[in-house]
Amino acid sequence: MYKNRNVSDPSISSNDADDGSSQVLTPVVSPSDLASPLHQSTYVAHTYEKHRSNSSPVSSSLTLLFSNLRTNDGSNSEASSSQSGRSILKKLLYKNKSEEDLRSLSPPRSRTNSMGRRGSGSKSPIPFMNNTNGSIDSNDMELDPSIYASMGHHIKIPDVFIKDGLPLLKLSQKSKKRIMLKVDPTSFIFSWKSASSTSISASASNKFHKVVPNSIHTPKAKLHEFSLDNIKTIAYSKEATNYREELHISKEFESQWITIIYYNEAKKKLKTLHLIADTEHDLKRLVQAIKNLKVLRDHLAKELFIDAENINEDKIRSIMSLANHTEDTVDGNEKHHHVREFVSFSDILKYAKRLNINLSASYLKSIFNEVKNVSNSKDTVFEEGLNFNQFKLFISNLKKRNDIIEIWISICGDEQSKMSFEMFKNFMINIQKENLEIDQLQRIFKKFGNEKNDYWLPENFNSYLMSKYCQSLISIPNDINANNYFNHPLNEYFISSSHNTYLIGRQVGGESSVEGYIKALQRGCRCVEVDIWDGENDDSEPIVNHGRTFTVAISFTNVIKTLKKFAFVSSPYPLIISLEINCNANNQRKLGKILIDVLGDALVLHKLDDNAILPSPHQLKNKFLLKVKKTSPFNDLIPMDGSFMTASPSTASTTTTSFSEDNGVGGGNSGGFKMRRKKKGTKVIDDLSELGIYVQGLKFRNFSLPESKTFNHCFSLSEKSINSMLKDDTKKVAVDKHNRKYLMRIYPSGYRVSSSNFIPLKYWSNGAQMVATNWQTYDLGQQLNEAMFDGLQGTGYVLKPISLRKPLLKSMRESASKLKSTTYKFEITIISAHQLPKSKDDGAHAINPYITVDFYGATPFAESEDYKLATYKSSLILENGFNPIWNETFKGTITTESDLAFIKFTVNTVSGPYTEHDRGTPIGGLVFRLNYLKQGYRYLPIKDSFGEELVYSSLFVKINYCRIN
């Protein structure tokens, strides 16, 4: 949502002055905020300022001393700084020395909007040209202003966005460039190009200047585009501080800064736009334009779900065009209005495109022709299109939910029956398997009932199914005491963990950014990784990046500030910061001070009590824990029988055989090969090591050593090492036994240069608490990882099954895997889908969707590498992504270890011949842990390839399952 500072209304009125002196908006915006009901309220839009003339200078508050833009680029000489700044500014922004006036240039080519006219930005309609015979061509008629407005073409976007574009400064780690940002409100498209030529005019102030564009865009400049739906995150002003500081930009520009993260369809990856507006007022205009477009987009997406029976003529006119008009000048000043009061099929196609009604033109035409033949004696019949009542019937037929009617009949007996409270109660208990009190059920029934609240109609029933009162995931497992769920020691939980959190790309050559931390924390991650290295020189502060690779570094201070700011936004439970120390002793002292100064009292620096047991998540709410390598001496360790160790783990040695492949110590030659010793790592100073109060990182050597019995130690193992252990039955039992009492972290191999992920199931099934994945890659491994923690409101802590928590007797260890297995009997019905997105490969054509259902589970019976247990595939629906109906049921049984059964729904489409083995093109999907799913009829959200929810799309299913052992 958007929060307003010192004013009650966040919208900007038309009275706002051009000096930008009006209120500053304080943003709190995320993908979920963009879909918030607050954005679906009555649309209010205003014009923000007078039209900007093409030849008028653009008032700018960007400093002339461009070298001072970056806070660490100070200069000793003001004069030299000014000269250097002026030179750099000219080189970066004003390469073309042409002084050609804008008025002599042809206007840039406009995008054709959905109504077939150029988006000129003019408030008045384009002049209508009469035919020579004086007749009016309905296709040439302009829309009536009130109806044109109802279709969204009225949206009050300032002319500068539609004509030349809003001038902005775009910054990145590598460059700074002037761009012009444009908006097409008819298609919700944002586009920008590099500005080609500008000139600088001196201003009275030595700090500000005015920029006069000499041309809009370089003819050869590349056009960049993204849609409103592709925007994932917006942060501006104070909320974008971490992004601004990451680029070392002065706080002076805070009130003009905006960061937009969007999905680039061409490159199939997320892109980030860091922008500085010329004035605060320009920033407010840009933010408000995005907000208003989003409100309109949500409004249009939901209009077809209203009750067609309650539509009156005014409502129809608010939905789409029933009248177009043109104005002809007669006798100097008189004007005649030419109005058509029908909806042509061309109007239907344009509206369907705007609403993303993913249906073939032939199907829409069939409904159009069907209702066109329905009329009564009082209606005017138009040969060219539909009258009011016919269009009302068209909307009703288009949005008719036969799937809901079928369910309604199964509950109430027939379509005309009403649902009583008793029917609703039986439905909730017997079909939905909900465990609610009578008064709770009564409140729900009353909330969605009619005015008398004593019965439901089908639309009331569907409104309930689509609401938050019919969520698809449980909050706390039914067999667990909710009041005690977060009161167990940390070692008894699976903890949502990230590897190389700072990366937003590949491990080699990827980009490091605080964005990685922000997105992970917003999704509930509770263990993040910080790789710390020395800066460029001895005076520099430590930096964070993937060492010895081509990744860009970021400030350690900025990382810690980001963690403090976002740590507890999604979850109140402790955040573990895993420090990978690769810097010298001096920088280690610096980072220790930074941690203490920035995190303050929220950083755990002392044990909560004298108990030799880890505290619970509840005890550590809103606290930071550091995981750091233990190099300071142990106290009161008891020597083992048959071995000896010194007081310091960094010099400890033992004669006991090690299970680890990472040991770096060879046991002699074997088969002619000699073990290679690892290069000695950075020594962590004692002062920093002592900050690891409850998560002390130990290099694994043996499970039997005294250091392996300390209650607060944590072993970190690569997937290669743990995989080797799990192949040996003895070592596997040792891993299982260790993880019942102590912490273990598993991380991906360094050979995964593309930041791919392993399948985490087998590590969870052996009790590993922190199974770290590459969150920047939304592959199957990450999908399973997020599904594990999607329940429990995304708190990031999942209590392990009792089979992985209670101590095992020696007699039970060999049969441990059998004790952990669970068999489920399931029945899944794929009913329908709604407002599916179009495949990028299908262009303007309607998609041909089908659904695949895959089961995954950690089990010895799953021989496939990805632990797939079963796959089911629906039939194909041709040319219907708007409301395809399947009503297909899949039944079966699956067996899994430790209750780790997962189900993946994937929406696919094919453009060519459909075969039994064709996987098609995935356009969305979602993974759930099976025992997190609520039963009965549920609308499931659909995510895109980056794990972002497609807010207008859903899959409607019926779910039944039960344990049979």
JSON list of N, CA, C and O in Angstrom, two decimals, residues 759 778-784 787 828 830 851-857 866 868 870-873 890 894 901-908 919 922 924-930 933 940-941 943-945 955:
[
{"chain": "A", "resi": 759, "resn": "ILE", "atom": "N", "xyz": [17.61, -31.18, -4.78]},
{"chain": "A", "resi": 759, "resn": "ILE", "atom": "CA", "xyz": [16.30, -31.51, -4.21]},
{"chain": "A", "resi": 759, "resn": "ILE", "atom": "C", "xyz": [16.50, -31.70, -2.71]},
{"chain": "A", "resi": 759, "resn": "ILE", "atom": "O", "xyz": [17.25, -32.59, -2.28]},
{"chain": "A", "resi": 778, "resn": "TYR", "atom": "N", "xyz": [14.25, -20.14, -9.24]},
{"chain": "A", "resi": 778, "resn": "TYR", "atom": "CA", "xyz": [12.98, -20.76, -8.85]},
{"chain": "A", "resi": 778, "resn": "TYR", "atom": "C", "xyz": [12.79, -22.07, -9.63]},
{"chain": "A", "resi": 778, "resn": "TYR", "atom": "O", "xyz": [11.86, -22.22, -10.42]},
{"chain": "A", "resi": 779, "resn": "ASP", "atom": "N", "xyz": [13.68, -23.01, -9.39]},
{"chain": "A", "resi": 779, "resn": "ASP", "atom": "CA", "xyz": [13.57, -24.33, -10.01]},
{"chain": "A", "resi": 779, "resn": "ASP", "atom": "C", "xyz": [12.85, -25.27, -9.04]},
{"chain": "A", "resi": 779, "resn": "ASP", "atom": "O", "xyz": [12.33, -24.84, -8.00]},
{"chain": "A", "resi": 780, "resn": "LEU", "atom": "N", "xyz": [12.81, -26.55, -9.37]},
{"chain": "A", "resi": 780, "resn": "LEU", "atom": "CA", "xyz": [12.06, -27.49, -8.55]},
{"chain": "A", "resi": 780, "resn": "LEU", "atom": "C", "xyz": [12.57, -27.52, -7.11]},
{"chain": "A", "resi": 780, "resn": "LEU", "atom": "O", "xyz": [11.78, -27.58, -6.16]},
{"chain": "A", "resi": 781, "resn": "GLY", "atom": "N", "xyz": [13.89, -27.47, -6.93]},
{"chain": "A", "resi": 781, "resn": "GLY", "atom": "CA", "xyz": [14.45, -27.49, -5.58]},
{"chain": "A", "resi": 781, "resn": "GLY", "atom": "C", "xyz": [13.95, -26.32, -4.74]},
{"chain": "A", "resi": 781, "resn": "GLY", "atom": "O", "xyz": [13.57, -26.50, -3.58]},
{"chain": "A", "resi": 782, "resn": "GLN", "atom": "N", "xyz": [13.95, -25.12, -5.32]},
{"chain": "A", "resi": 782, "resn": "GLN", "atom": "CA", "xyz": [13.46, -23.96, -4.58]},
{"chain": "A", "resi": 782, "resn": "GLN", "atom": "C", "xyz": [11.96, -23.99, -4.40]},
{"chain": "A", "resi": 782, "resn": "GLN", "atom": "O", "xyz": [11.43, -23.54, -3.37]},
{"chain": "A", "resi": 783, "resn": "GLN", "atom": "N", "xyz": [11.24, -24.52, -5.36]},
{"chain": "A", "resi": 783, "resn": "GLN", "atom": "CA", "xyz": [9.79, -24.64, -5.23]},
{"chain": "A", "resi": 783, "resn": "GLN", "atom": "C", "xyz": [9.43, -25.55, -4.06]},
{"chain": "A", "resi": 783, "resn": "GLN", "atom": "O", "xyz": [8.52, -25.25, -3.27]},
{"chain": "A", "resi": 784, "resn": "LEU", "atom": "N", "xyz": [10.14, -26.67, -3.93]},
{"chain": "A", "resi": 784, "resn": "LEU", "atom": "CA", "xyz": [9.91, -27.57, -2.79]},
{"chain": "A", "resi": 784, "resn": "LEU", "atom": "C", "xyz": [10.28, -26.88, -1.48]},
{"chain": "A", "resi": 784, "resn": "LEU", "atom": "O", "xyz": [9.61, -27.03, -0.45]},
{"chain": "A", "resi": 787, "resn": "ALA", "atom": "N", "xyz": [7.62, -24.47, -0.58]},
{"chain": "A", "resi": 787, "resn": "ALA", "atom": "CA", "xyz": [6.41, -25.20, -0.20]},
{"chain": "A", "resi": 787, "resn": "ALA", "atom": "C", "xyz": [6.51, -25.73, 1.23]},
{"chain": "A", "resi": 787, "resn": "ALA", "atom": "O", "xyz": [5.51, -25.79, 1.95]},
{"chain": "A", "resi": 828, "resn": "ILE", "atom": "N", "xyz": [-7.72, -36.32, -6.11]},
{"chain": "A", "resi": 828, "resn": "ILE", "atom": "CA", "xyz": [-7.61, -34.92, -6.52]},
{"chain": "A", "resi": 828, "resn": "ILE", "atom": "C", "xyz": [-8.47, -34.70, -7.77]},
{"chain": "A", "resi": 828, "resn": "ILE", "atom": "O", "xyz": [-8.31, -35.41, -8.76]},
{"chain": "A", "resi": 830, "resn": "ILE", "atom": "N", "xyz": [-9.34, -31.96, -10.65]},
{"chain": "A", "resi": 830, "resn": "ILE", "atom": "CA", "xyz": [-9.06, -30.69, -11.31]},
{"chain": "A", "resi": 830, "resn": "ILE", "atom": "C", "xyz": [-10.37, -30.21, -11.92]},
{"chain": "A", "resi": 830, "resn": "ILE", "atom": "O", "xyz": [-10.87, -30.79, -12.88]},
{"chain": "A", "resi": 851, "resn": "ILE", "atom": "N", "xyz": [-3.41, -29.54, -17.43]},
{"chain": "A", "resi": 851, "resn": "ILE", "atom": "CA", "xyz": [-2.80, -29.54, -16.09]},
{"chain": "A", "resi": 851, "resn": "ILE", "atom": "C", "xyz": [-2.04, -30.84, -15.86]},
{"chain": "A", "resi": 851, "resn": "ILE", "atom": "O", "xyz": [-2.53, -31.93, -16.19]},
{"chain": "A", "resi": 852, "resn": "THR", "atom": "N", "xyz": [-0.86, -30.72, -15.30]},
{"chain": "A", "resi": 852, "resn": "THR", "atom": "CA", "xyz": [-0.12, -31.90, -14.82]},
{"chain": "A", "resi": 852, "resn": "THR", "atom": "C", "xyz": [-0.06, -31.84, -13.31]},
{"chain": "A", "resi": 852, "resn": "THR", "atom": "O", "xyz": [0.10, -30.77, -12.71]},
{"chain": "A", "resi": 853, "resn": "VAL", "atom": "N", "xyz": [-0.20, -33.00, -12.68]},
{"chain": "A", "resi": 853, "resn": "VAL", "atom": "CA", "xyz": [-0.11, -33.12, -11.23]},
{"chain": "A", "resi": 853, "resn": "VAL", "atom": "C", "xyz": [1.00, -34.11, -10.90]},
{"chain": "A", "resi": 853, "resn": "VAL", "atom": "O", "xyz": [0.93, -35.27, -11.28]},
{"chain": "A", "resi": 854, "resn": "ASP", "atom": "N", "xyz": [2.04, -33.62, -10.23]},
{"chain": "A", "resi": 854, "resn": "ASP", "atom": "CA", "xyz": [3.20, -34.46, -9.88]},
{"chain": "A", "resi": 854, "resn": "ASP", "atom": "C", "xyz": [3.31, -34.58, -8.37]},
{"chain": "A", "resi": 854, "resn": "ASP", "atom": "O", "xyz": [3.15, -33.59, -7.64]},
{"chain": "A", "resi": 855, "resn": "PHE", "atom": "N", "xyz": [3.60, -35.79, -7.89]},
{"chain": "A", "resi": 855, "resn": "PHE", "atom": "CA", "xyz": [3.84, -36.03, -6.47]},
{"chain": "A", "resi": 855, "resn": "PHE", "atom": "C", "xyz": [5.33, -36.27, -6.25]},
{"chain": "A", "resi": 855, "resn": "PHE", "atom": "O", "xyz": [5.97, -37.01, -7.00]},
{"chain": "A", "resi": 856, "resn": "TYR", "atom": "N", "xyz": [5.87, -35.63, -5.20]},
{"chain": "A", "resi": 856, "resn": "TYR", "atom": "CA", "xyz": [7.27, -35.81, -4.83]},
{"chain": "A", "resi": 856, "resn": "TYR", "atom": "C", "xyz": [7.32, -36.21, -3.37]},
{"chain": "A", "resi": 856, "resn": "TYR", "atom": "O", "xyz": [6.49, -35.79, -2.56]},
{"chain": "A", "resi": 857, "resn": "GLY", "atom": "N", "xyz": [8.34, -36.99, -3.02]},
{"chain": "A", "resi": 857, "resn": "GLY", "atom": "CA", "xyz": [8.47, -37.39, -1.62]},
{"chain": "A", "resi": 857, "resn": "GLY", "atom": "C", "xyz": [9.78, -38.05, -1.34]},
{"chain": "A", "resi": 857, "resn": "GLY", "atom": "O", "xyz": [10.34, -38.76, -2.18]},
{"chain": "A", "resi": 866, "resn": "ASP", "atom": "N", "xyz": [14.86, -36.78, -8.95]},
{"chain": "A", "resi": 866, "resn": "ASP", "atom": "CA", "xyz": [14.08, -35.70, -8.35]},
{"chain": "A", "resi": 866, "resn": "ASP", "atom": "C", "xyz": [13.03, -36.20, -7.36]},
{"chain": "A", "resi": 866, "resn": "ASP", "atom": "O", "xyz": [12.18, -35.46, -6.92]},
{"chain": "A", "resi": 868, "resn": "LYS", "atom": "N", "xyz": [10.45, -38.05, -7.73]},
{"chain": "A", "resi": 868, "resn": "LYS", "atom": "CA", "xyz": [9.07, -38.03, -8.20]},
{"chain": "A", "resi": 868, "resn": "LYS", "atom": "C", "xyz": [8.43, -39.38, -7.94]},
{"chain": "A", "resi": 868, "resn": "LYS", "atom": "O", "xyz": [8.99, -40.42, -8.24]},
{"chain": "A", "resi": 870, "resn": "ALA", "atom": "N", "xyz": [4.78, -39.92, -8.63]},
{"chain": "A", "resi": 870, "resn": "ALA", "atom": "CA", "xyz": [3.69, -40.19, -9.58]},
{"chain": "A", "resi": 870, "resn": "ALA", "atom": "C", "xyz": [3.40, -38.93, -10.37]},
{"chain": "A", "resi": 870, "resn": "ALA", "atom": "O", "xyz": [3.67, -37.82, -9.93]},
{"chain": "A", "resi": 871, "resn": "THR", "atom": "N", "xyz": [2.85, -39.10, -11.58]},
{"chain": "A", "resi": 871, "resn": "THR", "atom": "CA", "xyz": [2.46, -37.98, -12.44]},
{"chain": "A", "resi": 871, "resn": "THR", "atom": "C", "xyz": [1.10, -38.26, -13.05]},
{"chain": "A", "resi": 871, "resn": "THR", "atom": "O", "xyz": [0.82, -39.38, -13.50]},
{"chain": "A", "resi": 872, "resn": "TYR", "atom": "N", "xyz": [0.24, -37.24, -13.07]},
{"chain": "A", "resi": 872, "resn": "TYR", "atom": "CA", "xyz": [-1.08, -37.33, -13.69]},
{"chain": "A", "resi": 872, "resn": "TYR", "atom": "C", "xyz": [-1.24, -36.16, -14.64]},
{"chain": "A", "resi": 872, "resn": "TYR", "atom": "O", "xyz": [-0.71, -35.07, -14.41]},
{"chain": "A", "resi": 873, "resn": "LYS", "atom": "N", "xyz": [-2.01, -36.37, -15.70]},
{"chain": "A", "resi": 873, "resn": "LYS", "atom": "CA", "xyz": [-2.13, -35.37, -16.75]},
{"chain": "A", "resi": 873, "resn": "LYS", "atom": "C", "xyz": [-3.57, -35.25, -17.20]},
{"chain": "A", "resi": 873, "resn": "LYS", "atom": "O", "xyz": [-4.23, -36.26, -17.47]},
{"chain": "A", "resi": 890, "resn": "PHE", "atom": "N", "xyz": [-8.10, -37.70, -10.22]},
{"chain": "A", "resi": 890, "resn": "PHE", "atom": "CA", "xyz": [-6.97, -38.62, -10.14]},
{"chain": "A", "resi": 890, "resn": "PHE", "atom": "C", "xyz": [-6.96, -39.26, -8.76]},
{"chain": "A", "resi": 890, "resn": "PHE", "atom": "O", "xyz": [-7.10, -38.56, -7.75]},
{"chain": "A", "resi": 894, "resn": "ILE", "atom": "N", "xyz": [0.49, -42.96, -2.22]},
{"chain": "A", "resi": 894, "resn": "ILE", "atom": "CA", "xyz": [1.93, -42.69, -2.23]},
{"chain": "A", "resi": 894, "resn": "ILE", "atom": "C", "xyz": [2.48, -42.97, -0.84]},
{"chain": "A", "resi": 894, "resn": "ILE", "atom": "O", "xyz": [1.79, -42.81, 0.16]},
{"chain": "A", "resi": 901, "resn": "ALA", "atom": "N", "xyz": [5.69, -35.44, 1.80]},
{"chain": "A", "resi": 901, "resn": "ALA", "atom": "CA", "xyz": [5.02, -35.63, 0.51]},
{"chain": "A", "resi": 901, "resn": "ALA", "atom": "C", "xyz": [4.60, -34.27, -0.02]},
{"chain": "A", "resi": 901, "resn": "ALA", "atom": "O", "xyz": [4.02, -33.45, 0.70]},
{"chain": "A", "resi": 902, "resn": "PHE", "atom": "N", "xyz": [4.92, -34.01, -1.29]},
{"chain": "A", "resi": 902, "resn": "PHE", "atom": "CA", "xyz": [4.62, -32.74, -1.92]},
{"chain": "A", "resi": 902, "resn": "PHE", "atom": "C", "xyz": [3.86, -32.98, -3.22]},
{"chain": "A", "resi": 902, "resn": "PHE", "atom": "O", "xyz": [4.07, -33.99, -3.91]},
{"chain": "A", "resi": 903, "resn": "ILE", "atom": "N", "xyz": [2.99, -32.03, -3.57]},
{"chain": "A", "resi": 903, "resn": "ILE", "atom": "CA", "xyz": [2.20, -32.11, -4.79]},
{"chain": "A", "resi": 903, "resn": "ILE", "atom": "C", "xyz": [2.43, -30.84, -5.59]},
{"chain": "A", "resi": 903, "resn": "ILE", "atom": "O", "xyz": [2.39, -29.73, -5.06]},
{"chain": "A", "resi": 904, "resn": "LYS", "atom": "N", "xyz": [2.68, -31.02, -6.89]},
{"chain": "A", "resi": 904, "resn": "LYS", "atom": "CA", "xyz": [2.93, -29.88, -7.78]},
{"chain": "A", "resi": 904, "resn": "LYS", "atom": "C", "xyz": [1.88, -29.83, -8.88]},
{"chain": "A", "resi": 904, "resn": "LYS", "atom": "O", "xyz": [1.69, -30.79, -9.62]},
{"chain": "A", "resi": 905, "resn": "PHE", "atom": "N", "xyz": [1.19, -28.69, -8.96]},
{"chain": "A", "resi": 905, "resn": "PHE", "atom": "CA", "xyz": [0.25, -28.44, -10.04]},
{"chain": "A", "resi": 905, "resn": "PHE", "atom": "C", "xyz": [0.93, -27.53, -11.06]},
{"chain": "A", "resi": 905, "resn": "PHE", "atom": "O", "xyz": [1.45, -26.47, -10.70]},
{"chain": "A", "resi": 906, "resn": "THR", "atom": "N", "xyz": [0.91, -27.92, -12.31]},
{"chain": "A", "resi": 906, "resn": "THR", "atom": "CA", "xyz": [1.51, -27.10, -13.37]},
{"chain": "A", "resi": 906, "resn": "THR", "atom": "C", "xyz": [0.49, -26.86, -14.47]},
{"chain": "A", "resi": 906, "resn": "THR", "atom": "O", "xyz": [-0.15, -27.79, -14.95]},
{"chain": "A", "resi": 907, "resn": "VAL", "atom": "N", "xyz": [0.33, -25.59, -14.85]},
{"chain": "A", "resi": 907, "resn": "VAL", "atom": "CA", "xyz": [-0.53, -25.22, -15.97]},
{"chain": "A", "resi": 907, "resn": "VAL", "atom": "C", "xyz": [0.36, -25.13, -17.21]},
{"chain": "A", "resi": 907, "resn": "VAL", "atom": "O", "xyz": [1.33, -24.38, -17.24]},
{"chain": "A", "resi": 908, "resn": "ASN", "atom": "N", "xyz": [0.01, -25.93, -18.21]},
{"chain": "A", "resi": 908, "resn": "ASN", "atom": "CA", "xyz": [0.80, -25.98, -19.44]},
{"chain": "A", "resi": 908, "resn": "ASN", "atom": "C", "xyz": [-0.06, -25.59, -20.63]},
{"chain": "A", "resi": 908, "resn": "ASN", "atom": "O", "xyz": [-1.30, -25.63, -20.57]},
{"chain": "A", "resi": 919, "resn": "ARG", "atom": "N", "xyz": [5.04, -32.38, -22.71]},
{"chain": "A", "resi": 919, "resn": "ARG", "atom": "CA", "xyz": [4.96, -31.59, -21.49]},
{"chain": "A", "resi": 919, "resn": "ARG", "atom": "C", "xyz": [4.54, -30.16, -21.77]},
{"chain": "A", "resi": 919, "resn": "ARG", "atom": "O", "xyz": [4.22, -29.40, -20.87]},
{"chain": "A", "resi": 922, "resn": "PRO", "atom": "N", "xyz": [5.19, -24.67, -19.78]},
{"chain": "A", "resi": 922, "resn": "PRO", "atom": "CA", "xyz": [4.60, -24.26, -18.49]},
{"chain": "A", "resi": 922, "resn": "PRO", "atom": "C", "xyz": [4.34, -22.76, -18.49]},
{"chain": "A", "resi": 922, "resn": "PRO", "atom": "O", "xyz": [5.20, -21.97, -18.90]},
{"chain": "A", "resi": 924, "resn": "GLY", "atom": "N", "xyz": [2.63, -21.48, -15.57]},
{"chain": "A", "resi": 924, "resn": "GLY", "atom": "CA", "xyz": [2.43, -21.19, -14.15]},
{"chain": "A", "resi": 924, "resn": "GLY", "atom": "C", "xyz": [2.20, -22.46, -13.37]},
{"chain": "A", "resi": 924, "resn": "GLY", "atom": "O", "xyz": [1.99, -23.53, -13.95]},
{"chain": "A", "resi": 925, "resn": "GLY", "atom": "N", "xyz": [2.28, -22.36, -12.07]},
{"chain": "A", "resi": 925, "resn": "GLY", "atom": "CA", "xyz": [2.05, -23.54, -11.23]},
{"chain": "A", "resi": 925, "resn": "GLY", "atom": "C", "xyz": [2.32, -23.24, -9.78]},
{"chain": "A", "resi": 925, "resn": "GLY", "atom": "O", "xyz": [2.61, -22.10, -9.39]},
{"chain": "A", "resi": 926, "resn": "LEU", "atom": "N", "xyz": [2.24, -24.28, -8.97]},
{"chain": "A", "resi": 926, "resn": "LEU", "atom": "CA", "xyz": [2.49, -24.13, -7.54]},
{"chain": "A", "resi": 926, "resn": "LEU", "atom": "C", "xyz": [2.74, -25.49, -6.92]},
{"chain": "A", "resi": 926, "resn": "LEU", "atom": "O", "xyz": [2.21, -26.51, -7.39]},
{"chain": "A", "resi": 927, "resn": "VAL", "atom": "N", "xyz": [3.58, -25.49, -5.87]},
{"chain": "A", "resi": 927, "resn": "VAL", "atom": "CA", "xyz": [3.91, -26.72, -5.13]},
{"chain": "A", "resi": 927, "resn": "VAL", "atom": "C", "xyz": [3.41, -26.57, -3.70]},
{"chain": "A", "resi": 927, "resn": "VAL", "atom": "O", "xyz": [3.55, -25.50, -3.10]},
{"chain": "A", "resi": 928, "resn": "PHE", "atom": "N", "xyz": [2.81, -27.64, -3.17]},
{"chain": "A", "resi": 928, "resn": "PHE", "atom": "CA", "xyz": [2.33, -27.65, -1.80]},
{"chain": "A", "resi": 928, "resn": "PHE", "atom": "C", "xyz": [2.85, -28.88, -1.08]},
{"chain": "A", "resi": 928, "resn": "PHE", "atom": "O", "xyz": [3.03, -29.95, -1.69]},
{"chain": "A", "resi": 929, "resn": "ARG", "atom": "N", "xyz": [3.08, -28.76, 0.21]},
{"chain": "A", "resi": 929, "resn": "ARG", "atom": "CA", "xyz": [3.28, -29.94, 1.03]},
{"chain": "A", "resi": 929, "resn": "ARG", "atom": "C", "xyz": [1.90, -30.54, 1.25]},
{"chain": "A", "resi": 929, "resn": "ARG", "atom": "O", "xyz": [0.95, -29.82, 1.62]},
{"chain": "A", "resi": 930, "resn": "LEU", "atom": "N", "xyz": [1.76, -31.83, 1.00]},
{"chain": "A", "resi": 930, "resn": "LEU", "atom": "CA", "xyz": [0.43, -32.45, 0.96]},
{"chain": "A", "resi": 930, "resn": "LEU", "atom": "C", "xyz": [-0.35, -32.24, 2.25]},
{"chain": "A", "resi": 930, "resn": "LEU", "atom": "O", "xyz": [-1.52, -31.86, 2.22]},
{"chain": "A", "resi": 933, "resn": "LEU", "atom": "N", "xyz": [-2.26, -28.90, 2.82]},
{"chain": "A", "resi": 933, "resn": "LEU", "atom": "CA", "xyz": [-3.42, -28.56, 2.03]},
{"chain": "A", "resi": 933, "resn": "LEU", "atom": "C", "xyz": [-4.72, -28.83, 2.80]},
{"chain": "A", "resi": 933, "resn": "LEU", "atom": "O", "xyz": [-4.89, -29.91, 3.38]},
{"chain": "A", "resi": 940, "resn": "LEU", "atom": "N", "xyz": [-6.71, -22.45, -5.78]},
{"chain": "A", "resi": 940, "resn": "LEU", "atom": "CA", "xyz": [-5.27, -22.43, -5.55]},
{"chain": "A", "resi": 940, "resn": "LEU", "atom": "C", "xyz": [-4.64, -21.28, -6.34]},
{"chain": "A", "resi": 940, "resn": "LEU", "atom": "O", "xyz": [-4.94, -21.10, -7.53]},
{"chain": "A", "resi": 941, "resn": "PRO", "atom": "N", "xyz": [-3.77, -20.52, -5.72]},
{"chain": "A", "resi": 941, "resn": "PRO", "atom": "CA", "xyz": [-3.07, -19.46, -6.46]},
{"chain": "A", "resi": 941, "resn": "PRO", "atom": "C", "xyz": [-2.08, -20.07, -7.45]},
{"chain": "A", "resi": 941, "resn": "PRO", "atom": "O", "xyz": [-1.66, -21.22, -7.29]},
{"chain": "A", "resi": 943, "resn": "LYS", "atom": "N", "xyz": [1.63, -19.35, -9.49]},
{"chain": "A", "resi": 943, "resn": "LYS", "atom": "CA", "xyz": [2.84, -18.53, -9.50]},
{"chain": "A", "resi": 943, "resn": "LYS", "atom": "C", "xyz": [3.51, -18.58, -10.87]},
{"chain": "A", "resi": 943, "resn": "LYS", "atom": "O", "xyz": [3.38, -19.57, -11.59]},
{"chain": "A", "resi": 944, "resn": "ASP", "atom": "N", "xyz": [4.25, -17.51, -11.16]},
{"chain": "A", "resi": 944, "resn": "ASP", "atom": "CA", "xyz": [4.98, -17.48, -12.41]},
{"chain": "A", "resi": 944, "resn": "ASP", "atom": "C", "xyz": [6.36, -18.12, -12.25]},
{"chain": "A", "resi": 944, "resn": "ASP", "atom": "O", "xyz": [6.65, -18.73, -11.22]},
{"chain": "A", "resi": 945, "resn": "SER", "atom": "N", "xyz": [7.22, -17.97, -13.24]},
{"chain": "A", "resi": 945, "resn": "SER", "atom": "CA", "xyz": [8.51, -18.65, -13.24]},
{"chain": "A", "resi": 945, "resn": "SER", "atom": "C", "xyz": [9.48, -18.08, -12.21]},
{"chain": "A", "resi": 945, "resn": "SER", "atom": "O", "xyz": [10.55, -18.65, -11.99]},
{"chain": "A", "resi": 955, "resn": "LEU", "atom": "N", "xyz": [-6.52, -21.82, -9.89]},
{"chain": "A", "resi": 955, "resn": "LEU", "atom": "CA", "xyz": [-6.88, -23.18, -10.26]},
{"chain": "A", "resi": 955, "resn": "LEU", "atom": "C", "xyz": [-7.89, -23.67, -9.24]},
{"chain": "A", "resi": 955, "resn": "LEU", "atom": "O", "xyz": [-7.64, -23.62, -8.03]}
]
